[in-house]
């Protein structure tokens, strides 16, 4: 579903948007839709990362620990040989 809206942009912003849209082979509307969606997703992901940080979770450390554990299990089971895919 598509909604038609009236928006106002500075001359510089609309000039840049038109140039980027043309470069990417998109209509101005499609480029603006994509840009707005990307901005919204960045906001969501930034808020999520901040919440994870406030909760004191270190997801990178947990992932690295998981990878080390997988390596230890592989070594124990396969003696350092690569496992069959």
Coordinates of N, CA, C and O in Angstrom, one line a residue:
X1 N 0.8 -1.2 0.0 CA 0.0 0.0 0.0 C 0.9 1.2 0.0 O 1.9 1.3 0.6
X2 N 0.5 2.2 -0.7 CA 1.3 3.5 -0.8 C 0.4 4.6 -0.4 O -0.8 4.7 -0.8
X3 N 1.0 5.5 0.4 CA 0.3 6.7 0.8 C 0.9 7.9 0.1 O 2.2 8.0 0.0
X4 N 0.1 8.8 -0.4 CA 0.7 10.1 -1.0 C 0.7 11.1 0.1 O -0.3 11.3 0.8
X5 N 1.8 11.8 0.3 CA 2.0 12.9 1.3 C 2.7 14.1 0.6 O 3.4 13.9 -0.3
X6 N 2.5 15.2 1.2 CA 3.2 16.4 0.8 C 4.3 16.7 1.8 O 4.0 16.8 3.0
X7 N 5.5 16.8 1.4 CA 6.6 17.1 2.3 C 7.4 18.3 1.7 O 7.4 18.6 0.5
X8 N 8.1 19.0 2.6 CA 8.9 20.1 2.2 C 10.4 19.8 2.6 O 10.6 19.3 3.7
X9 N 11.3 20.1 1.7 CA 12.7 19.8 1.9 C 13.5 21.1 1.5 O 13.1 21.8 0.7
X10 N 14.6 21.2 2.1 CA 15.5 22.4 1.7 C 16.0 22.1 0.3 O 16.0 20.9 -0.2
X11 N 16.3 23.1 -0.5 CA 16.8 23.0 -1.8 C 18.0 22.0 -1.9 O 18.1 21.2 -2.8
X12 N 18.9 22.2 -1.0 CA 20.1 21.3 -0.9 C 19.7 19.8 -0.7 O 20.2 19.0 -1.4
X13 N 18.8 19.6 0.2 CA 18.4 18.2 0.4 C 17.8 17.6 -0.8 O 18.1 16.4 -1.1
X14 N 16.9 18.3 -1.4 CA 16.1 17.7 -2.5 C 17.1 17.5 -3.7 O 17.0 16.5 -4.5
X15 N 18.0 18.4 -3.9 CA 19.0 18.3 -5.0 C 19.9 17.0 -4.8 O 20.1 16.3 -5.7
X16 N 20.3 16.9 -3.5 CA 21.1 15.7 -3.2 C 20.3 14.4 -3.4 O 20.8 13.4 -4.0
X17 N 19.0 14.4 -2.9 CA 18.2 13.2 -3.1 C 17.9 12.9 -4.5 O 18.0 11.7 -4.9
X18 N 17.7 13.9 -5.3 CA 17.5 13.6 -6.8 C 18.7 13.0 -7.4 O 18.7 12.1 -8.2
X19 N 19.9 13.5 -7.0 CA 21.2 13.0 -7.6 C 21.4 11.6 -7.2 O 21.7 10.7 -8.0
X20 N 21.2 11.3 -5.9 CA 21.4 9.9 -5.4 C 20.4 9.0 -6.0 O 20.7 7.8 -6.4
X21 N 19.1 9.4 -6.2 CA 18.1 8.5 -6.8 C 18.5 8.2 -8.2 O 18.4 7.1 -8.6
X22 N 18.9 9.2 -9.0 CA 19.3 9.0 -10.3 C 20.5 8.1 -10.4 O 20.5 7.1 -11.3
X23 N 21.5 8.3 -9.6 CA 22.6 7.4 -9.5 C 22.3 5.9 -9.3 O 22.9 5.0 -9.8
X24 N 21.3 5.7 -8.4 CA 20.9 4.4 -8.1 C 19.8 3.8 -9.0 O 19.3 2.7 -8.8
X25 N 19.3 4.6 -10.0 CA 18.3 4.2 -10.9 C 16.9 4.1 -10.3 O 16.1 3.3 -10.8
X26 N 16.7 4.9 -9.3 CA 15.4 4.9 -8.6 C 14.6 6.2 -8.9 O 15.2 7.2 -9.2
X27 N 13.3 6.1 -8.8 CA 12.6 7.4 -8.8 C 12.9 8.1 -7.5 O 13.3 7.5 -6.5
X28 N 12.6 9.4 -7.5 CA 12.8 10.2 -6.2 C 12.0 9.6 -5.1 O 12.4 9.4 -4.0
X29 N 10.7 9.2 -5.4 CA 9.8 8.7 -4.4 C 10.4 7.4 -3.8 O 10.4 7.2 -2.6
X30 N 10.9 6.5 -4.7 CA 11.4 5.2 -4.2 C 12.7 5.4 -3.4 O 12.9 4.8 -2.4
X31 N 13.5 6.4 -3.8 CA 14.7 6.6 -3.1 C 14.4 7.2 -1.7 O 15.0 6.8 -0.7
X32 N 13.5 8.1 -1.6 CA 13.1 8.7 -0.3 C 12.5 7.7 0.6 O 12.7 7.7 1.8
X33 N 11.7 6.8 0.0 CA 11.1 5.7 0.8 C 12.1 4.8 1.4 O 12.1 4.5 2.6
X34 N 13.1 4.5 0.6 CA 14.2 3.6 1.0 C 15.0 4.3 2.1 O 15.4 3.7 3.1
X35 N 15.3 5.6 1.9 CA 16.1 6.4 2.8 C 15.4 6.5 4.2 O 16.0 6.3 5.2
X36 N 14.1 6.7 4.1 CA 13.3 6.9 5.4 C 13.3 5.5 6.1 O 13.4 5.5 7.3
X37 N 13.1 4.4 5.4 CA 13.1 3.1 6.0 C 14.4 2.8 6.6 O 14.5 2.3 7.7
X38 N 15.5 3.0 5.9 CA 16.9 2.8 6.5 C 17.1 3.6 7.7 O 17.6 3.1 8.7
X39 N 16.7 4.8 7.7 CA 16.8 5.7 8.9 C 16.0 5.1 10.1 O 16.5 5.0 11.2
X40 N 14.8 4.7 9.8 CA 13.9 4.1 10.9 C 14.6 2.8 11.4 O 14.6 2.6 12.7
X41 N 15.1 2.0 10.6 CA 15.8 0.7 11.0 C 17.0 1.1 11.9 O 17.3 0.4 12.9
X42 N 17.8 2.1 11.4 CA 19.0 2.5 12.2 C 18.5 2.9 13.6 O 19.2 2.6 14.6
X43 N 17.4 3.6 13.7 CA 17.0 4.1 15.0 C 16.6 2.9 15.9 O 16.9 2.8 17.1
X44 N 15.9 1.9 15.3 CA 15.5 0.7 16.1 C 16.7 -0.1 16.5 O 16.8 -0.5 17.7
X45 N 17.6 -0.3 15.6 CA 18.8 -1.1 16.0 C 19.7 -0.3 17.0 O 20.2 -1.0 17.9
X46 N 19.8 1.0 16.9 CA 20.5 1.7 17.9 C 19.9 1.7 19.3 O 20.5 1.5 20.3
X47 N 18.5 1.8 19.3 CA 17.8 1.6 20.6 C 18.0 0.2 21.2 O 18.2 0.1 22.4
X48 N 18.0 -0.8 20.3 CA 18.2 -2.1 20.8 C 19.6 -2.3 21.4 O 19.7 -2.9 22.4
X49 N 20.6 -1.8 20.7 CA 22.0 -1.9 21.1 C 22.1 -1.2 22.5 O 22.8 -1.7 23.4
X50 N 21.5 -0.1 22.6 CA 21.6 0.7 23.9 C 20.9 -0.1 25.0 O 21.4 -0.2 26.1
X51 N 19.8 -0.8 24.7 CA 19.1 -1.6 25.7 C 19.9 -2.8 26.1 O 20.0 -3.1 27.3
X52 N 20.6 -3.4 25.2 CA 21.4 -4.5 25.5 C 22.6 -4.1 26.3 O 23.0 -4.7 27.3
X53 N 23.2 -2.9 26.0 CA 24.3 -2.4 26.8 C 23.8 -2.0 28.2 O 24.5 -2.3 29.2
X54 N 22.6 -1.4 28.4 CA 22.1 -1.1 29.7 C 21.9 -2.4 30.5 O 22.0 -2.4 31.7
X55 N 21.5 -3.4 29.8 CA 21.2 -4.7 30.6 C 22.5 -5.4 31.0 O 22.5 -6.4 31.7
X56 N 23.6 -4.9 30.5 CA 24.9 -5.4 30.9 C 25.3 -6.7 30.1 O 26.1 -7.5 30.5
X57 N 24.6 -6.9 29.0 CA 24.9 -8.1 28.2 C 26.0 -7.8 27.2 O 26.1 -6.8 26.6
X58 N 26.9 -8.8 27.1 CA 28.1 -8.7 26.2 C 27.9 -9.8 25.2 O 28.5 -10.9 25.4
X59 N 27.1 -9.5 24.2 CA 26.8 -10.5 23.2 C 28.0 -10.9 22.4 O 28.2 -12.1 22.0
X60 N 29.0 -10.0 22.1 CA 30.2 -10.4 21.4 C 31.0 -11.4 22.2 O 31.5 -12.4 21.7
X61 N 31.2 -11.1 23.5 CA 31.9 -12.1 24.4 C 31.2 -13.4 24.4 O 31.9 -14.5 24.4
X62 N 29.9 -13.4 24.5 CA 29.2 -14.7 24.5 C 29.4 -15.5 23.2 O 29.6 -16.7 23.2
X63 N 29.3 -14.8 22.1 CA 29.5 -15.4 20.8 C 30.9 -16.0 20.7 O 31.2 -17.1 20.2
X64 N 31.9 -15.2 21.2 CA 33.3 -15.7 21.1 C 33.5 -16.9 22.0 O 34.2 -17.9 21.7
X65 N 32.9 -16.9 23.2 CA 32.9 -18.1 24.1 C 32.3 -19.3 23.5 O 32.8 -20.4 23.6
X66 N 31.1 -19.1 22.8 CA 30.5 -20.2 22.1 C 31.4 -20.8 21.0 O 31.5 -22.0 20.9
X67 N 32.1 -19.9 20.3 CA 33.0 -20.4 19.2 C 34.1 -21.2 19.8 O 34.5 -22.2 19.3
X68 N 34.7 -20.7 20.9 CA 35.8 -21.5 21.6 C 35.3 -22.8 22.1 O 35.9 -23.9 21.9
X69 N 34.0 -22.9 22.6 CA 33.5 -24.1 23.1 C 33.3 -25.1 21.9 O 33.6 -26.3 22.0
X70 N 32.8 -24.6 20.8 CA 32.6 -25.5 19.6 C 34.0 -26.0 19.2 O 34.1 -27.2 18.9
X71 N 35.0 -25.2 19.2 CA 36.3 -25.6 18.9 C 36.8 -26.7 19.8 O 37.4 -27.7 19.3
X72 N 36.6 -26.6 21.1 CA 37.0 -27.6 22.1 C 36.3 -28.9 21.8 O 36.9 -30.0 21.9
X73 N 35.0 -28.9 21.5 CA 34.2 -30.1 21.3 C 34.7 -30.7 20.0 O 34.9 -31.9 19.9
X74 N 35.0 -29.9 19.0 CA 35.5 -30.5 17.7 C 36.8 -31.2 18.0 O 37.1 -32.3 17.4
X75 N 37.7 -30.5 18.7 CA 39.0 -31.1 19.0 C 38.8 -32.4 19.8 O 39.5 -33.4 19.5
X76 N 37.9 -32.5 20.7 CA 37.7 -33.7 21.5 C 37.1 -34.8 20.6 O 37.5 -36.0 20.8
X77 N 36.2 -34.5 19.8 CA 35.5 -35.5 19.0 C 36.3 -35.9 17.7 O 36.3 -37.0 17.3
X78 N 37.0 -34.9 17.1 CA 37.6 -35.2 15.8 C 39.2 -35.1 15.9 O 39.8 -35.2 14.9
X79 N 39.7 -34.8 17.1 CA 41.1 -34.8 17.2 C 41.8 -33.8 16.3 O 42.9 -34.0 15.8
X80 N 41.2 -32.7 16.1 CA 41.8 -31.6 15.3 C 41.6 -31.9 13.8 O 42.0 -31.0 13.0
X81 N 41.0 -33.0 13.4 CA 40.7 -33.2 12.0 C 39.5 -32.4 11.6 O 38.6 -32.3 12.4
X82 N 39.4 -32.0 10.4 CA 38.2 -31.3 9.9 C 37.0 -32.3 9.9 O 37.1 -33.4 9.6
X83 N 35.8 -31.8 10.4 CA 34.7 -32.7 10.4 C 34.0 -32.7 9.0 O 34.2 -31.7 8.2
X84 N 33.4 -33.8 8.7 CA 32.7 -33.9 7.4 C 31.5 -32.9 7.3 O 30.8 -32.7 8.3
X85 N 31.3 -32.4 6.2 CA 30.2 -31.4 6.0 C 28.9 -32.1 5.9 O 28.7 -33.2 5.6

